Short mmCIF file of C-alpha atoms in Angstrom, two decimals:
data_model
loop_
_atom_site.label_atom_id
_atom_site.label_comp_id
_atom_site.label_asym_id
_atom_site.label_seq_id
_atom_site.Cartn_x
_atom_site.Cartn_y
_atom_site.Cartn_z
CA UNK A 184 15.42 -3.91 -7.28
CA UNK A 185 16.30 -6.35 -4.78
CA UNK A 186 13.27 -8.13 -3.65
CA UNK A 187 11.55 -10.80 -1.43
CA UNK A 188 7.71 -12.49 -1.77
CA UNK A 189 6.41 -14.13 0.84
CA UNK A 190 2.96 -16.15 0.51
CA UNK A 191 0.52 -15.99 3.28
CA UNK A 192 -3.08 -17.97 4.07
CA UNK A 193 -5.71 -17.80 6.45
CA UNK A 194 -6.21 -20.87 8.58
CA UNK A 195 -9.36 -21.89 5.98
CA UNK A 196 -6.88 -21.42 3.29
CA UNK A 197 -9.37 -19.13 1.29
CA UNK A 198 -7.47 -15.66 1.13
CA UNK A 199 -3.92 -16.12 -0.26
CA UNK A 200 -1.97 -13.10 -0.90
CA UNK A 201 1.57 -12.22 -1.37
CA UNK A 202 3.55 -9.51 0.42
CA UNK A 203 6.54 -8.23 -1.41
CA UNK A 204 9.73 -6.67 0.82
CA UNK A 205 12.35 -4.53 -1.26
CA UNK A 206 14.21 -1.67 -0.88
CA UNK A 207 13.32 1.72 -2.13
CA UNK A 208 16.93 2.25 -2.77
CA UNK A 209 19.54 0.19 -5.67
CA UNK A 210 22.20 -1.10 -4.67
CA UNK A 211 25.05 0.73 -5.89
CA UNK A 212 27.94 -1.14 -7.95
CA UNK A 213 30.50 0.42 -6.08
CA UNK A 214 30.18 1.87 -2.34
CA UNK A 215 30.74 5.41 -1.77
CA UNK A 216 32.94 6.59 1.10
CA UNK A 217 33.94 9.72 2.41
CA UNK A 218 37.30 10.28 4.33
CA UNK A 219 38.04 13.04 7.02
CA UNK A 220 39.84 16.08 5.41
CA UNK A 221 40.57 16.98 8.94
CA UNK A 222 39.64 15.28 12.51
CA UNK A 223 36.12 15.23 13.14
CA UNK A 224 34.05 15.65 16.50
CA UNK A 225 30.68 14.26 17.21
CA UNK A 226 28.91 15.03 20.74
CA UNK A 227 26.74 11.83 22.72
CA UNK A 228 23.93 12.52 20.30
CA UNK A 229 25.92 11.66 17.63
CA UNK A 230 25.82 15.70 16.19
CA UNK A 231 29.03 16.83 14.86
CA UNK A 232 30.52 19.57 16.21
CA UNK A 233 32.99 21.97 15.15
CA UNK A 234 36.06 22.33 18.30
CA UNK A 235 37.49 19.67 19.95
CA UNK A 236 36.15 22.07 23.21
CA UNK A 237 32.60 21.27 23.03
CA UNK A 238 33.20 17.48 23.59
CA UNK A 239 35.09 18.26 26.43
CA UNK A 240 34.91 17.96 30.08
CA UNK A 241 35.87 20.49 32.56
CA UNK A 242 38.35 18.98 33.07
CA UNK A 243 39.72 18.90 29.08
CA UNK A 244 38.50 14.87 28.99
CA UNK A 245 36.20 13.92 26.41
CA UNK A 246 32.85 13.54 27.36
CA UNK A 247 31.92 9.91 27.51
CA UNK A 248 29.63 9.13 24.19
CA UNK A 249 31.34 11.70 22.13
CA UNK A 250 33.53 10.84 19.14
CA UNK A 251 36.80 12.06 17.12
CA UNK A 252 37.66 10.48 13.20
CA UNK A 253 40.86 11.13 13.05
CA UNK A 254 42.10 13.36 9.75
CA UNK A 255 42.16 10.13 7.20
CA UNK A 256 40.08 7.87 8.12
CA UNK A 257 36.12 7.16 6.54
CA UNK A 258 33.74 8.54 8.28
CA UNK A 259 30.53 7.94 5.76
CA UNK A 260 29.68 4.95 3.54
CA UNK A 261 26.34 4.43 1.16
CA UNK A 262 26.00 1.15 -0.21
CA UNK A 263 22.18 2.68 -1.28
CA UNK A 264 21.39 5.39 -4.11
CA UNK A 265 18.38 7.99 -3.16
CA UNK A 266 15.08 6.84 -3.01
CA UNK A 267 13.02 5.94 -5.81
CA UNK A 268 10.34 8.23 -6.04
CA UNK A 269 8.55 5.96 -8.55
CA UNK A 270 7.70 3.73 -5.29
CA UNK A 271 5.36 6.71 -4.01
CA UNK A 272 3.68 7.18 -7.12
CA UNK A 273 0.30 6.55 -7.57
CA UNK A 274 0.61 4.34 -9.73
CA UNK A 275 3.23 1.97 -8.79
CA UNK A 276 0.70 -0.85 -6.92
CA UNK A 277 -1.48 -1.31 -9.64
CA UNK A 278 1.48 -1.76 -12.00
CA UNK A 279 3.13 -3.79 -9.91
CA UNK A 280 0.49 -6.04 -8.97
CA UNK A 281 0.13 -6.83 -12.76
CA UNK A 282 3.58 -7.54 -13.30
CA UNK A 283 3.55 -10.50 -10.39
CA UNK A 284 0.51 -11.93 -11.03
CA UNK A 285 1.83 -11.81 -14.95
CA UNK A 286 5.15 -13.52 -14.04
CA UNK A 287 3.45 -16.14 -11.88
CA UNK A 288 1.33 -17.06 -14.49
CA UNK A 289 4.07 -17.69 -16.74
CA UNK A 290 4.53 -20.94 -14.71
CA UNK A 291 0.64 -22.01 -14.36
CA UNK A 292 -0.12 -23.82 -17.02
CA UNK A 293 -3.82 -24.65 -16.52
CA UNK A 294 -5.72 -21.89 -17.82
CA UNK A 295 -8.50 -21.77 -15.51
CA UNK A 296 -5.94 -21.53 -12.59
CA UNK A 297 -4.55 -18.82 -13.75
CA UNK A 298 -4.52 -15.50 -11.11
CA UNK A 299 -6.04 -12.14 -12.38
CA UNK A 300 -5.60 -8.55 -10.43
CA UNK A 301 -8.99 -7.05 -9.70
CA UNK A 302 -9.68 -4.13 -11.78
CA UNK A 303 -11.43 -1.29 -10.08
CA UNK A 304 -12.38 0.03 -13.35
CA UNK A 305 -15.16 -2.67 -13.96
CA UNK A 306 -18.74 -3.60 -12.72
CA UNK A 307 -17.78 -4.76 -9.29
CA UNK A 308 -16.80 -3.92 -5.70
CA UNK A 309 -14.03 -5.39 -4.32
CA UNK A 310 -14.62 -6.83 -0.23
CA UNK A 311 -12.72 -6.35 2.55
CA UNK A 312 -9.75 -8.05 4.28
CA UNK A 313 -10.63 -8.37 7.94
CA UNK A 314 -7.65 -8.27 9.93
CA UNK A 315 -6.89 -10.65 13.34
CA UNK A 316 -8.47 -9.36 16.54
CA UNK A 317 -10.06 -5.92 13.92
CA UNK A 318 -12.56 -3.96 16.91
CA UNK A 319 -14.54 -3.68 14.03
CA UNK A 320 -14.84 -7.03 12.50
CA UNK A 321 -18.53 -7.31 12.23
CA UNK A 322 -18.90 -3.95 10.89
CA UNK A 323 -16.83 -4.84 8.21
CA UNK A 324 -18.74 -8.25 7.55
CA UNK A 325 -21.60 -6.15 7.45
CA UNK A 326 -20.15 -4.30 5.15
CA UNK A 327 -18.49 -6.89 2.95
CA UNK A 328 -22.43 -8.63 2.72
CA UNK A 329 -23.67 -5.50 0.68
CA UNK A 330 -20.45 -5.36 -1.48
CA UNK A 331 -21.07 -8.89 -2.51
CA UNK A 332 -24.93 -8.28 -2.71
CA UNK A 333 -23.76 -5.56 -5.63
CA UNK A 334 -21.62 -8.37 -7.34
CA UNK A 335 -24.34 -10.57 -7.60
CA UNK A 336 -26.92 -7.80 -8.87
CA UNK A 337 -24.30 -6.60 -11.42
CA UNK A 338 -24.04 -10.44 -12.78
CA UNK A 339 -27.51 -10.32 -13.15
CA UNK A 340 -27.77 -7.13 -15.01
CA UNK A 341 -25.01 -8.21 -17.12
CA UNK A 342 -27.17 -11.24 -18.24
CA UNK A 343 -30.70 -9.42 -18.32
CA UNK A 344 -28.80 -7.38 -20.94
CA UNK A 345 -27.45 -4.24 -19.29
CA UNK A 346 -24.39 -2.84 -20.73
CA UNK A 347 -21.43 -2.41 -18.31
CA UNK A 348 -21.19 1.16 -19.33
CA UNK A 349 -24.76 1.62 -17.36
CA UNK A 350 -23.69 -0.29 -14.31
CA UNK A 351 -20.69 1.67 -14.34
CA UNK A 352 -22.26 4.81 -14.66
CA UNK A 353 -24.65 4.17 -11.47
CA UNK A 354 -21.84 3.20 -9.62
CA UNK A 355 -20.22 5.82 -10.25
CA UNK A 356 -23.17 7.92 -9.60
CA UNK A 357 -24.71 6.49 -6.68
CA UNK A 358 -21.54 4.63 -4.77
CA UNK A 359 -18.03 6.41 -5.96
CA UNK A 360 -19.45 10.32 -6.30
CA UNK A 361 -21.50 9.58 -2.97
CA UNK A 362 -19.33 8.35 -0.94
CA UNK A 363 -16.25 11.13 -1.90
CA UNK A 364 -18.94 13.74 -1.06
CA UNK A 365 -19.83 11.57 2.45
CA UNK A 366 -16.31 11.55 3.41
CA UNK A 367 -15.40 15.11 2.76
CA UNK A 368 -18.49 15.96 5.00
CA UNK A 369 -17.98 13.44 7.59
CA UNK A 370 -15.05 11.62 7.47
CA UNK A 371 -15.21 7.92 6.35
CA UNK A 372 -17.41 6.37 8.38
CA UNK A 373 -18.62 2.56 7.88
CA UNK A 374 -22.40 2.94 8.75
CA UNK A 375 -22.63 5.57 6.26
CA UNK A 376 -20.97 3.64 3.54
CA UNK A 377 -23.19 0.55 4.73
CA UNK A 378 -26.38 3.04 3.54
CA UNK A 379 -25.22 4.14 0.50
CA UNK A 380 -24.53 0.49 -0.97
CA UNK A 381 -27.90 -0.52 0.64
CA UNK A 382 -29.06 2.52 -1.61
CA UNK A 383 -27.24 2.06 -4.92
CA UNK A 384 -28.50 -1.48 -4.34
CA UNK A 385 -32.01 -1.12 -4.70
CA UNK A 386 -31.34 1.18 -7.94
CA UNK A 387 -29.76 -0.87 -9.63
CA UNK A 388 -31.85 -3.66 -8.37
CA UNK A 389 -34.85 -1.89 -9.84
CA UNK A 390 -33.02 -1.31 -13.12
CA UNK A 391 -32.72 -4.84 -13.63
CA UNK A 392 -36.28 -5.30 -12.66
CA UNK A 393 -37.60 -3.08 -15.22
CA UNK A 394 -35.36 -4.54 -17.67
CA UNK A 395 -37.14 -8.07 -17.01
CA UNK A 396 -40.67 -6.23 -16.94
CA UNK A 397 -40.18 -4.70 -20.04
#
């Protein structure tokens, strides 16, 4: 597909990201066009019409805004095919997202500066962009705070010993299963996404604890 990247920053220069613009529809090799088999009329809304009559005045004028394509001449072109359903799928951002970051990559050649896509499958919990002028902006810091306070318990389980499976399994438990439940009772709501992290933090924080006990 046709595309365009564009790279954006934030003033501190700590939250790159790339927005890609394409079209859901390819380009066709060759335009179609279709060609009046007959004169056509079109009303000031732009609806066709059948009779030359109903674009006309009282006075047999046509109506100012309405149309006629003469027998002959094209009245339709597509440069586009139909949309890609493949772009609504479910799975099109995450496979995408791999793709880019696998094609920039190609061209950095320091190992360590190489970009990776953040898997939502693993131990952690991605933060939150906040957005310019966002009425909720420090609900959302709030928010972002226990997300990272997760990451750093989960790197410490990880070293204590703890097998990812486990973390995984509490998070599943006490964060993913929780907060599907919450929002099919509620509605998603921050505060009560703020609680259950604050909750699935102090079990896995005590897991870890015992671990070290022990």
């Amino acid at each position: 597909m046709e595309c365009i990247s564009a790279l954006h920053h934030n003033k501190k220069k700590t939250n790159y990201h790339i927005h890609l613009i394409f079209s859901e529809r390819e380009l066709l090799e060759k335009e179609e066009v279709k060609t009046a088999s007959r004169n056509l009329f079109y009303n000031e809304y732009g609806k066709r019409v059948r009779r030359k009559k109903e674009i006309q005045d009282e006075f047999g004028e046509i109506r100012k805004g309405c149309t006629i394509v003469p027998k002959g001449e094209i009245y339709e072109r597509h440069s586009f095919g139909n949309k890609k359903a493949y772009f609504k799928d479910i799975e099109f951002l995450p496979e995408i997202k791999k793709y880019y970051t696998n094609m920039i990559n190609y061209y950095v050649k320091n190992p360590s500066e190489k970009l990776t896509v953040f898997d939502r499958d693993n131990v952690y919990i991605a933060t939150k962009k906040i957005g310019k002028n966002n009425p909720k902006a420090e609900q959302i810091k709030k928010d972002n705070a226990v997300r990272q306070e997760w990451n750093k318990i989960a790197d410490v389980a990880l070293v204590v010993g703890i097998s990812d499976k486990k973390i995984k399994a509490i998070k599943k438990n006490e964060i993913t299963e929780k907060i599907q439940h919450s929002t099919q009772m509620e509605g998603w709501k921050l505060e009560l996404f703020y609680q259950i992290m604050i909750n699935a933090n102090a079990i896995l924080n005590d897991v870890v604890k015992n671990i070290k006990c022990n």
